[in-house]
mmCIF file with all atom_site columns, C-alpha atoms in Angstrom:
data_model
loop_
_atom_site.group_PDB
_atom_site.id
_atom_site.type_symbol
_atom_site.label_atom_id
_atom_site.label_alt_id
_atom_site.label_comp_id
_atom_site.label_asym_id
_atom_site.label_entity_id
_atom_site.label_seq_id
_atom_site.pdbx_PDB_ins_code
_atom_site.Cartn_x
_atom_site.Cartn_y
_atom_site.Cartn_z
_atom_site.occupancy
_atom_site.B_iso_or_equiv
_atom_site.pdbx_formal_charge
_atom_site.auth_seq_id
_atom_site.auth_comp_id
_atom_site.auth_asym_id
_atom_site.auth_atom_id
_atom_site.pdbx_PDB_model_num
ATOM 1   C CA . MET A 1 1   ? 42.856 163.651 16.129  1.00 0.00 ? 175 MET A CA 1
ATOM 2   C CA . TRP A 1 2   ? 39.957 162.235 14.137  1.00 0.00 ? 176 TRP A CA 1
ATOM 3   C CA . SER A 1 3   ? 40.379 158.863 12.456  1.00 0.00 ? 177 SER A CA 1
ATOM 4   C CA . PHE A 1 4   ? 38.057 157.216 9.971   1.00 0.00 ? 178 PHE A CA 1
ATOM 5   C CA . ASN A 1 5   ? 36.020 154.418 11.557  1.00 0.00 ? 179 ASN A CA 1
ATOM 6   C CA . ARG A 1 6   ? 34.833 151.878 8.986   1.00 0.00 ? 180 ARG A CA 1
ATOM 7   C CA . ARG A 1 7   ? 32.376 150.262 11.357  1.00 0.00 ? 181 ARG A CA 1
ATOM 8   C CA . SER A 1 8   ? 30.476 153.497 11.885  1.00 0.00 ? 182 SER A CA 1
ATOM 9   C CA . PHE A 1 9   ? 30.431 154.150 8.156   1.00 0.00 ? 183 PHE A CA 1
ATOM 10  C CA . CYS A 1 10  ? 29.113 150.646 7.341   1.00 0.00 ? 184 CYS A CA 1
ATOM 11  C CA . LEU A 1 11  ? 26.398 150.843 9.982   1.00 0.00 ? 185 LEU A CA 1
ATOM 12  C CA . GLY A 1 12  ? 25.363 154.245 8.679   1.00 0.00 ? 186 GLY A CA 1
ATOM 13  C CA . ALA A 1 13  ? 25.234 152.907 5.134   1.00 0.00 ? 187 ALA A CA 1
ATOM 14  C CA . LEU A 1 14  ? 23.062 149.970 6.224   1.00 0.00 ? 188 LEU A CA 1
ATOM 15  C CA . VAL A 1 15  ? 20.638 152.358 7.903   1.00 0.00 ? 189 VAL A CA 1
ATOM 16  C CA . ALA A 1 16  ? 20.493 154.575 4.795   1.00 0.00 ? 190 ALA A CA 1
ATOM 17  C CA . LEU A 1 17  ? 19.949 151.756 2.229   1.00 0.00 ? 191 LEU A CA 1
ATOM 18  C CA . PRO A 1 18  ? 16.231 151.153 2.935   1.00 0.00 ? 192 PRO A CA 1
ATOM 19  C CA . ALA A 1 19  ? 15.577 154.883 2.723   1.00 0.00 ? 193 ALA A CA 1
ATOM 20  C CA . CYS A 1 20  ? 16.986 155.070 -0.814  1.00 0.00 ? 194 CYS A CA 1
ATOM 21  C CA . GLY A 1 21  ? 14.657 152.407 -2.201  1.00 0.00 ? 195 GLY A CA 1
ATOM 22  C CA . PHE A 1 22  ? 17.271 149.645 -2.340  1.00 0.00 ? 196 PHE A CA 1
ATOM 23  C CA . THR A 1 23  ? 15.724 146.203 -2.848  1.00 0.00 ? 197 THR A CA 1
ATOM 24  C CA . PRO A 1 24  ? 17.858 143.060 -3.081  1.00 0.00 ? 198 PRO A CA 1
ATOM 25  C CA . VAL A 1 25  ? 17.611 141.499 -6.547  1.00 0.00 ? 199 VAL A CA 1
ATOM 26  C CA . TYR A 1 26  ? 16.784 138.058 -5.204  1.00 0.00 ? 200 TYR A CA 1
ATOM 27  C CA . GLY A 1 27  ? 14.728 139.367 -2.277  1.00 0.00 ? 201 GLY A CA 1
ATOM 28  C CA . PRO A 1 28  ? 10.947 138.874 -2.001  1.00 0.00 ? 202 PRO A CA 1
ATOM 29  C CA . GLU A 1 29  ? 10.146 141.845 -4.248  1.00 0.00 ? 203 GLU A CA 1
ATOM 30  C CA . GLY A 1 30  ? 13.353 141.960 -6.291  1.00 0.00 ? 204 GLY A CA 1
ATOM 31  C CA . GLY A 1 31  ? 13.686 141.850 -10.063 1.00 0.00 ? 205 GLY A CA 1
ATOM 32  C CA . GLY A 1 32  ? 15.542 138.538 -9.973  1.00 0.00 ? 206 GLY A CA 1
ATOM 33  C CA . THR A 1 33  ? 12.674 136.611 -8.453  1.00 0.00 ? 207 THR A CA 1
ATOM 34  C CA . ALA A 1 34  ? 10.131 138.295 -10.744 1.00 0.00 ? 208 ALA A CA 1
ATOM 35  C CA . LEU A 1 35  ? 11.990 137.066 -13.846 1.00 0.00 ? 209 LEU A CA 1
ATOM 36  C CA . GLN A 1 36  ? 13.251 133.690 -12.600 1.00 0.00 ? 210 GLN A CA 1
ATOM 37  C CA . GLY A 1 37  ? 11.798 131.015 -14.901 1.00 0.00 ? 211 GLY A CA 1
ATOM 38  C CA . GLN A 1 38  ? 9.571  133.586 -16.626 1.00 0.00 ? 212 GLN A CA 1
ATOM 39  C CA . VAL A 1 39  ? 11.683 134.715 -19.613 1.00 0.00 ? 213 VAL A CA 1
ATOM 40  C CA . LEU A 1 40  ? 11.458 132.815 -22.893 1.00 0.00 ? 214 LEU A CA 1
ATOM 41  C CA . VAL A 1 41  ? 14.661 133.621 -24.793 1.00 0.00 ? 215 VAL A CA 1
ATOM 42  C CA . ASP A 1 42  ? 14.507 133.556 -28.602 1.00 0.00 ? 216 ASP A CA 1
ATOM 43  C CA . ALA A 1 43  ? 15.977 130.439 -30.188 1.00 0.00 ? 217 ALA A CA 1
ATOM 44  C CA . PRO A 1 44  ? 19.622 130.829 -31.256 1.00 0.00 ? 218 PRO A CA 1
ATOM 45  C CA . ASN A 1 45  ? 20.568 130.876 -34.932 1.00 0.00 ? 219 ASN A CA 1
ATOM 46  C CA . SER A 1 46  ? 24.380 130.949 -34.633 1.00 0.00 ? 220 SER A CA 1
ATOM 47  C CA . ARG A 1 47  ? 27.119 129.813 -32.271 1.00 0.00 ? 221 ARG A CA 1
ATOM 48  C CA . ASP A 1 48  ? 27.373 133.273 -30.700 1.00 0.00 ? 222 ASP A CA 1
ATOM 49  C CA . ALA A 1 49  ? 23.595 133.330 -30.220 1.00 0.00 ? 223 ALA A CA 1
ATOM 50  C CA . TYR A 1 50  ? 23.743 129.862 -28.669 1.00 0.00 ? 224 TYR A CA 1
ATOM 51  C CA . LEU A 1 51  ? 26.433 130.972 -26.217 1.00 0.00 ? 225 LEU A CA 1
ATOM 52  C CA . LEU A 1 52  ? 24.451 134.089 -25.296 1.00 0.00 ? 226 LEU A CA 1
ATOM 53  C CA . THR A 1 53  ? 21.208 132.113 -24.879 1.00 0.00 ? 227 THR A CA 1
ATOM 54  C CA . ARG A 1 54  ? 22.969 129.508 -22.743 1.00 0.00 ? 228 ARG A CA 1
ATOM 55  C CA . ALA A 1 55  ? 24.401 132.199 -20.457 1.00 0.00 ? 229 ALA A CA 1
ATOM 56  C CA . LEU A 1 56  ? 21.011 133.941 -20.181 1.00 0.00 ? 230 LEU A CA 1
ATOM 57  C CA . GLU A 1 57  ? 19.129 130.727 -19.418 1.00 0.00 ? 231 GLU A CA 1
ATOM 58  C CA . THR A 1 58  ? 21.733 129.657 -16.863 1.00 0.00 ? 232 THR A CA 1
ATOM 59  C CA . GLN A 1 59  ? 20.913 132.721 -14.765 1.00 0.00 ? 233 GLN A CA 1
ATOM 60  C CA . LEU A 1 60  ? 17.232 133.253 -15.611 1.00 0.00 ? 234 LEU A CA 1
ATOM 61  C CA . GLY A 1 61  ? 16.170 129.625 -15.906 1.00 0.00 ? 235 GLY A CA 1
ATOM 62  C CA . GLN A 1 62  ? 14.336 128.101 -18.847 1.00 0.00 ? 236 GLN A CA 1
ATOM 63  C CA . ALA A 1 63  ? 10.739 129.150 -19.316 1.00 0.00 ? 237 ALA A CA 1
ATOM 64  C CA . ASN A 1 64  ? 8.165  127.113 -21.184 1.00 0.00 ? 238 ASN A CA 1
ATOM 65  C CA . PRO A 1 65  ? 5.844  128.944 -21.477 1.00 0.00 ? 239 PRO A CA 1
ATOM 66  C CA . GLY A 1 66  ? 7.040  132.215 -20.029 1.00 0.00 ? 240 GLY A CA 1
ATOM 67  C CA . ARG A 1 67  ? 5.399  135.494 -19.145 1.00 0.00 ? 241 ARG A CA 1
ATOM 68  C CA . TYR A 1 68  ? 8.052  137.481 -20.984 1.00 0.00 ? 242 TYR A CA 1
ATOM 69  C CA . GLY A 1 69  ? 9.901  137.066 -24.253 1.00 0.00 ? 243 GLY A CA 1
ATOM 70  C CA . LEU A 1 70  ? 13.469 138.221 -24.797 1.00 0.00 ? 244 LEU A CA 1
ATOM 71  C CA . SER A 1 71  ? 14.638 138.954 -28.312 1.00 0.00 ? 245 SER A CA 1
ATOM 72  C CA . TYR A 1 72  ? 18.187 139.971 -29.131 1.00 0.00 ? 246 TYR A CA 1
ATOM 73  C CA . SER A 1 73  ? 20.567 140.773 -31.934 1.00 0.00 ? 247 SER A CA 1
ATOM 74  C CA . ILE A 1 74  ? 24.336 140.281 -31.734 1.00 0.00 ? 248 ILE A CA 1
ATOM 75  C CA . SER A 1 75  ? 27.195 141.733 -33.728 1.00 0.00 ? 249 SER A CA 1
ATOM 76  C CA . VAL A 1 76  ? 30.862 140.922 -33.193 1.00 0.00 ? 250 VAL A CA 1
ATOM 77  C CA . GLY A 1 77  ? 33.800 142.645 -34.836 1.00 0.00 ? 251 GLY A CA 1
ATOM 78  C CA . THR A 1 78  ? 37.540 142.026 -34.714 1.00 0.00 ? 252 THR A CA 1
ATOM 79  C CA . GLN A 1 79  ? 40.221 144.634 -34.163 1.00 0.00 ? 253 GLN A CA 1
ATOM 80  C CA . SER A 1 80  ? 43.985 144.086 -34.498 1.00 0.00 ? 254 SER A CA 1
ATOM 81  C CA . ILE A 1 81  ? 45.716 145.625 -31.509 1.00 0.00 ? 255 ILE A CA 1
ATOM 82  C CA . GLY A 1 82  ? 49.189 144.052 -31.370 1.00 0.00 ? 256 GLY A CA 1
ATOM 83  C CA . ILE A 1 83  ? 51.514 144.045 -34.347 1.00 0.00 ? 257 ILE A CA 1
ATOM 84  C CA . SER A 1 84  ? 55.066 142.675 -34.306 1.00 0.00 ? 258 SER A CA 1
ATOM 85  C CA . LYS A 1 85  ? 58.107 144.180 -35.993 1.00 0.00 ? 259 LYS A CA 1
ATOM 86  C CA . SER A 1 86  ? 57.601 141.758 -38.886 1.00 0.00 ? 260 SER A CA 1
ATOM 87  C CA . ASN A 1 87  ? 54.083 143.216 -39.386 1.00 0.00 ? 261 ASN A CA 1
ATOM 88  C CA . GLU A 1 88  ? 52.223 140.181 -38.017 1.00 0.00 ? 262 GLU A CA 1
ATOM 89  C CA . THR A 1 89  ? 49.210 140.605 -35.766 1.00 0.00 ? 263 THR A CA 1
ATOM 90  C CA . THR A 1 90  ? 49.895 139.132 -32.338 1.00 0.00 ? 264 THR A CA 1
ATOM 91  C CA . ARG A 1 91  ? 46.768 140.222 -30.447 1.00 0.00 ? 265 ARG A CA 1
ATOM 92  C CA . TYR A 1 92  ? 43.126 140.832 -31.315 1.00 0.00 ? 266 TYR A CA 1
ATOM 93  C CA . ASN A 1 93  ? 40.137 142.382 -29.594 1.00 0.00 ? 267 ASN A CA 1
ATOM 94  C CA . LEU A 1 94  ? 36.639 141.054 -30.175 1.00 0.00 ? 268 LEU A CA 1
ATOM 95  C CA . LEU A 1 95  ? 34.155 143.920 -29.974 1.00 0.00 ? 269 LEU A CA 1
ATOM 96  C CA . GLY A 1 96  ? 30.637 142.767 -29.148 1.00 0.00 ? 270 GLY A CA 1
ATOM 97  C CA . ASN A 1 97  ? 27.285 144.555 -29.284 1.00 0.00 ? 271 ASN A CA 1
ATOM 98  C CA . ALA A 1 98  ? 23.942 143.113 -28.277 1.00 0.00 ? 272 ALA A CA 1
ATOM 99  C CA . THR A 1 99  ? 20.591 144.843 -28.573 1.00 0.00 ? 273 THR A CA 1
ATOM 100 C CA . PHE A 1 100 ? 17.718 143.331 -26.646 1.00 0.00 ? 274 PHE A CA 1
ATOM 101 C CA . ALA A 1 101 ? 14.028 143.802 -25.929 1.00 0.00 ? 275 ALA A CA 1
ATOM 102 C CA . LEU A 1 102 ? 11.997 142.231 -23.133 1.00 0.00 ? 276 LEU A CA 1
ATOM 103 C CA . ARG A 1 103 ? 8.305  142.119 -23.965 1.00 0.00 ? 277 ARG A CA 1
ATOM 104 C CA . ASN A 1 104 ? 5.220  140.944 -22.154 1.00 0.00 ? 278 ASN A CA 1
ATOM 105 C CA . LEU A 1 105 ? 3.909  137.972 -24.139 1.00 0.00 ? 279 LEU A CA 1
ATOM 106 C CA . GLU A 1 106 ? 0.246  138.632 -23.225 1.00 0.00 ? 280 GLU A CA 1
ATOM 107 C CA . THR A 1 107 ? 0.073  142.326 -24.085 1.00 0.00 ? 281 THR A CA 1
ATOM 108 C CA . ARG A 1 108 ? 3.005  142.392 -26.558 1.00 0.00 ? 282 ARG A CA 1
ATOM 109 C CA . ALA A 1 109 ? 4.184  145.581 -24.820 1.00 0.00 ? 283 ALA A CA 1
ATOM 110 C CA . VAL A 1 110 ? 7.927  146.160 -24.555 1.00 0.00 ? 284 VAL A CA 1
ATOM 111 C CA . VAL A 1 111 ? 8.904  146.178 -20.876 1.00 0.00 ? 285 VAL A CA 1
ATOM 112 C CA . THR A 1 112 ? 12.476 147.310 -21.485 1.00 0.00 ? 286 THR A CA 1
ATOM 113 C CA . SER A 1 113 ? 15.020 147.410 -24.277 1.00 0.00 ? 287 SER A CA 1
ATOM 114 C CA . GLY A 1 114 ? 18.590 148.488 -24.695 1.00 0.00 ? 288 GLY A CA 1
ATOM 115 C CA . ARG A 1 115 ? 22.042 147.872 -26.047 1.00 0.00 ? 289 ARG A CA 1
ATOM 116 C CA . VAL A 1 116 ? 25.130 146.551 -24.307 1.00 0.00 ? 290 VAL A CA 1
ATOM 117 C CA . THR A 1 117 ? 28.707 146.570 -25.548 1.00 0.00 ? 291 THR A CA 1
ATOM 118 C CA . ASN A 1 118 ? 31.954 145.085 -24.359 1.00 0.00 ? 292 ASN A CA 1
ATOM 119 C CA . PHE A 1 119 ? 35.203 143.592 -25.611 1.00 0.00 ? 293 PHE A CA 1
ATOM 120 C CA . VAL A 1 120 ? 37.654 140.808 -24.878 1.00 0.00 ? 294 VAL A CA 1
ATOM 121 C CA . GLY A 1 121 ? 41.152 140.160 -26.148 1.00 0.00 ? 295 GLY A CA 1
ATOM 122 C CA . TYR A 1 122 ? 43.045 137.095 -27.223 1.00 0.00 ? 296 TYR A CA 1
ATOM 123 C CA . SER A 1 123 ? 46.550 136.245 -28.325 1.00 0.00 ? 297 SER A CA 1
ATOM 124 C CA . ALA A 1 124 ? 47.485 135.230 -31.852 1.00 0.00 ? 298 ALA A CA 1
ATOM 125 C CA . SER A 1 125 ? 51.177 134.644 -31.260 1.00 0.00 ? 299 SER A CA 1
ATOM 126 C CA . GLY A 1 126 ? 51.091 130.829 -31.165 1.00 0.00 ? 300 GLY A CA 1
ATOM 127 C CA . SER A 1 127 ? 50.235 128.248 -33.771 1.00 0.00 ? 301 SER A CA 1
ATOM 128 C CA . THR A 1 128 ? 47.140 128.395 -35.966 1.00 0.00 ? 302 THR A CA 1
ATOM 129 C CA . VAL A 1 129 ? 45.391 125.859 -33.743 1.00 0.00 ? 303 VAL A CA 1
ATOM 130 C CA . SER A 1 130 ? 46.154 127.734 -30.512 1.00 0.00 ? 304 SER A CA 1
ATOM 131 C CA . THR A 1 131 ? 45.077 131.036 -32.082 1.00 0.00 ? 305 THR A CA 1
ATOM 132 C CA . ARG A 1 132 ? 41.770 129.502 -33.175 1.00 0.00 ? 306 ARG A CA 1
ATOM 133 C CA . ALA A 1 133 ? 41.246 127.981 -29.717 1.00 0.00 ? 307 ALA A CA 1
ATOM 134 C CA . SER A 1 134 ? 41.940 131.383 -28.137 1.00 0.00 ? 308 SER A CA 1
ATOM 135 C CA . GLU A 1 135 ? 39.396 133.028 -30.428 1.00 0.00 ? 309 GLU A CA 1
ATOM 136 C CA . VAL A 1 136 ? 36.718 130.435 -29.633 1.00 0.00 ? 310 VAL A CA 1
ATOM 137 C CA . GLU A 1 137 ? 37.298 130.856 -25.898 1.00 0.00 ? 311 GLU A CA 1
ATOM 138 C CA . ALA A 1 138 ? 37.281 134.651 -26.228 1.00 0.00 ? 312 ALA A CA 1
ATOM 139 C CA . ARG A 1 139 ? 33.912 134.540 -28.037 1.00 0.00 ? 313 ARG A CA 1
ATOM 140 C CA . GLU A 1 140 ? 32.490 132.460 -25.216 1.00 0.00 ? 314 GLU A CA 1
ATOM 141 C CA . ARG A 1 141 ? 33.779 134.950 -22.628 1.00 0.00 ? 315 ARG A CA 1
ATOM 142 C CA . LEU A 1 142 ? 32.341 137.843 -24.641 1.00 0.00 ? 316 LEU A CA 1
ATOM 143 C CA . MET A 1 143 ? 28.883 136.265 -24.857 1.00 0.00 ? 317 MET A CA 1
ATOM 144 C CA . THR A 1 144 ? 28.924 135.575 -21.113 1.00 0.00 ? 318 THR A CA 1
ATOM 145 C CA . ILE A 1 145 ? 29.861 139.187 -20.396 1.00 0.00 ? 319 ILE A CA 1
ATOM 146 C CA . LEU A 1 146 ? 27.118 140.510 -22.707 1.00 0.00 ? 320 LEU A CA 1
ATOM 147 C CA . ALA A 1 147 ? 24.574 138.157 -21.094 1.00 0.00 ? 321 ALA A CA 1
ATOM 148 C CA . ASP A 1 148 ? 25.579 139.397 -17.628 1.00 0.00 ? 322 ASP A CA 1
ATOM 149 C CA . GLN A 1 149 ? 25.092 142.989 -18.757 1.00 0.00 ? 323 GLN A CA 1
ATOM 150 C CA . ILE A 1 150 ? 21.685 142.213 -20.269 1.00 0.00 ? 324 ILE A CA 1
ATOM 151 C CA . ILE A 1 151 ? 20.565 140.433 -17.104 1.00 0.00 ? 325 ILE A CA 1
ATOM 152 C CA . ALA A 1 152 ? 21.667 143.365 -14.940 1.00 0.00 ? 326 ALA A CA 1
ATOM 153 C CA . ARG A 1 153 ? 19.550 145.689 -17.094 1.00 0.00 ? 327 ARG A CA 1
ATOM 154 C CA . LEU A 1 154 ? 16.588 143.295 -16.972 1.00 0.00 ? 328 LEU A CA 1
ATOM 155 C CA . PHE A 1 155 ? 16.744 143.071 -13.178 1.00 0.00 ? 329 PHE A CA 1
ATOM 156 C CA . VAL A 1 156 ? 16.720 146.840 -12.841 1.00 0.00 ? 330 VAL A CA 1
ATOM 157 C CA . ALA A 1 157 ? 13.685 147.227 -15.126 1.00 0.00 ? 331 ALA A CA 1
ATOM 158 C CA . ALA A 1 158 ? 11.855 144.081 -14.016 1.00 0.00 ? 332 ALA A CA 1
ATOM 159 C CA . PRO A 1 159 ? 8.233  144.533 -13.028 1.00 0.00 ? 333 PRO A CA 1
ATOM 160 C CA . SER A 1 160 ? 7.462  143.732 -9.401  1.00 0.00 ? 334 SER A CA 1
#
């Protein structure tokens, strides 16, 4: 009787990874090291933009001056998803979209661009103060998620 052996599978996968072109992000030739401290993120003009910029700079580092410039645009919408029997909204989703473009500051050429989307939810069943606090925290989570998605895209497209 044949049984699945995880050790053999893992060793086989480790042997196959270099053949597929896999490079660790923070390895010597990875996208993470190529962009670390090299991306100048556009200045924020709103609280959401500040939260996104903070999350991006936490992972990429602050560049002054940088080799690359990152511009972005954010839109956030609200969707009611939970309604009580008395027709009061008890839960909301925040739907976030961010478009971005990474450009080389010397040549002004766009290295990569794209759009990321995600959502988070928060409860509105408590007091006005707790609902507002939940919304503020949800916006912060949403901007962190969008920043993580942008960074993942940047690492994949990063020049060596």
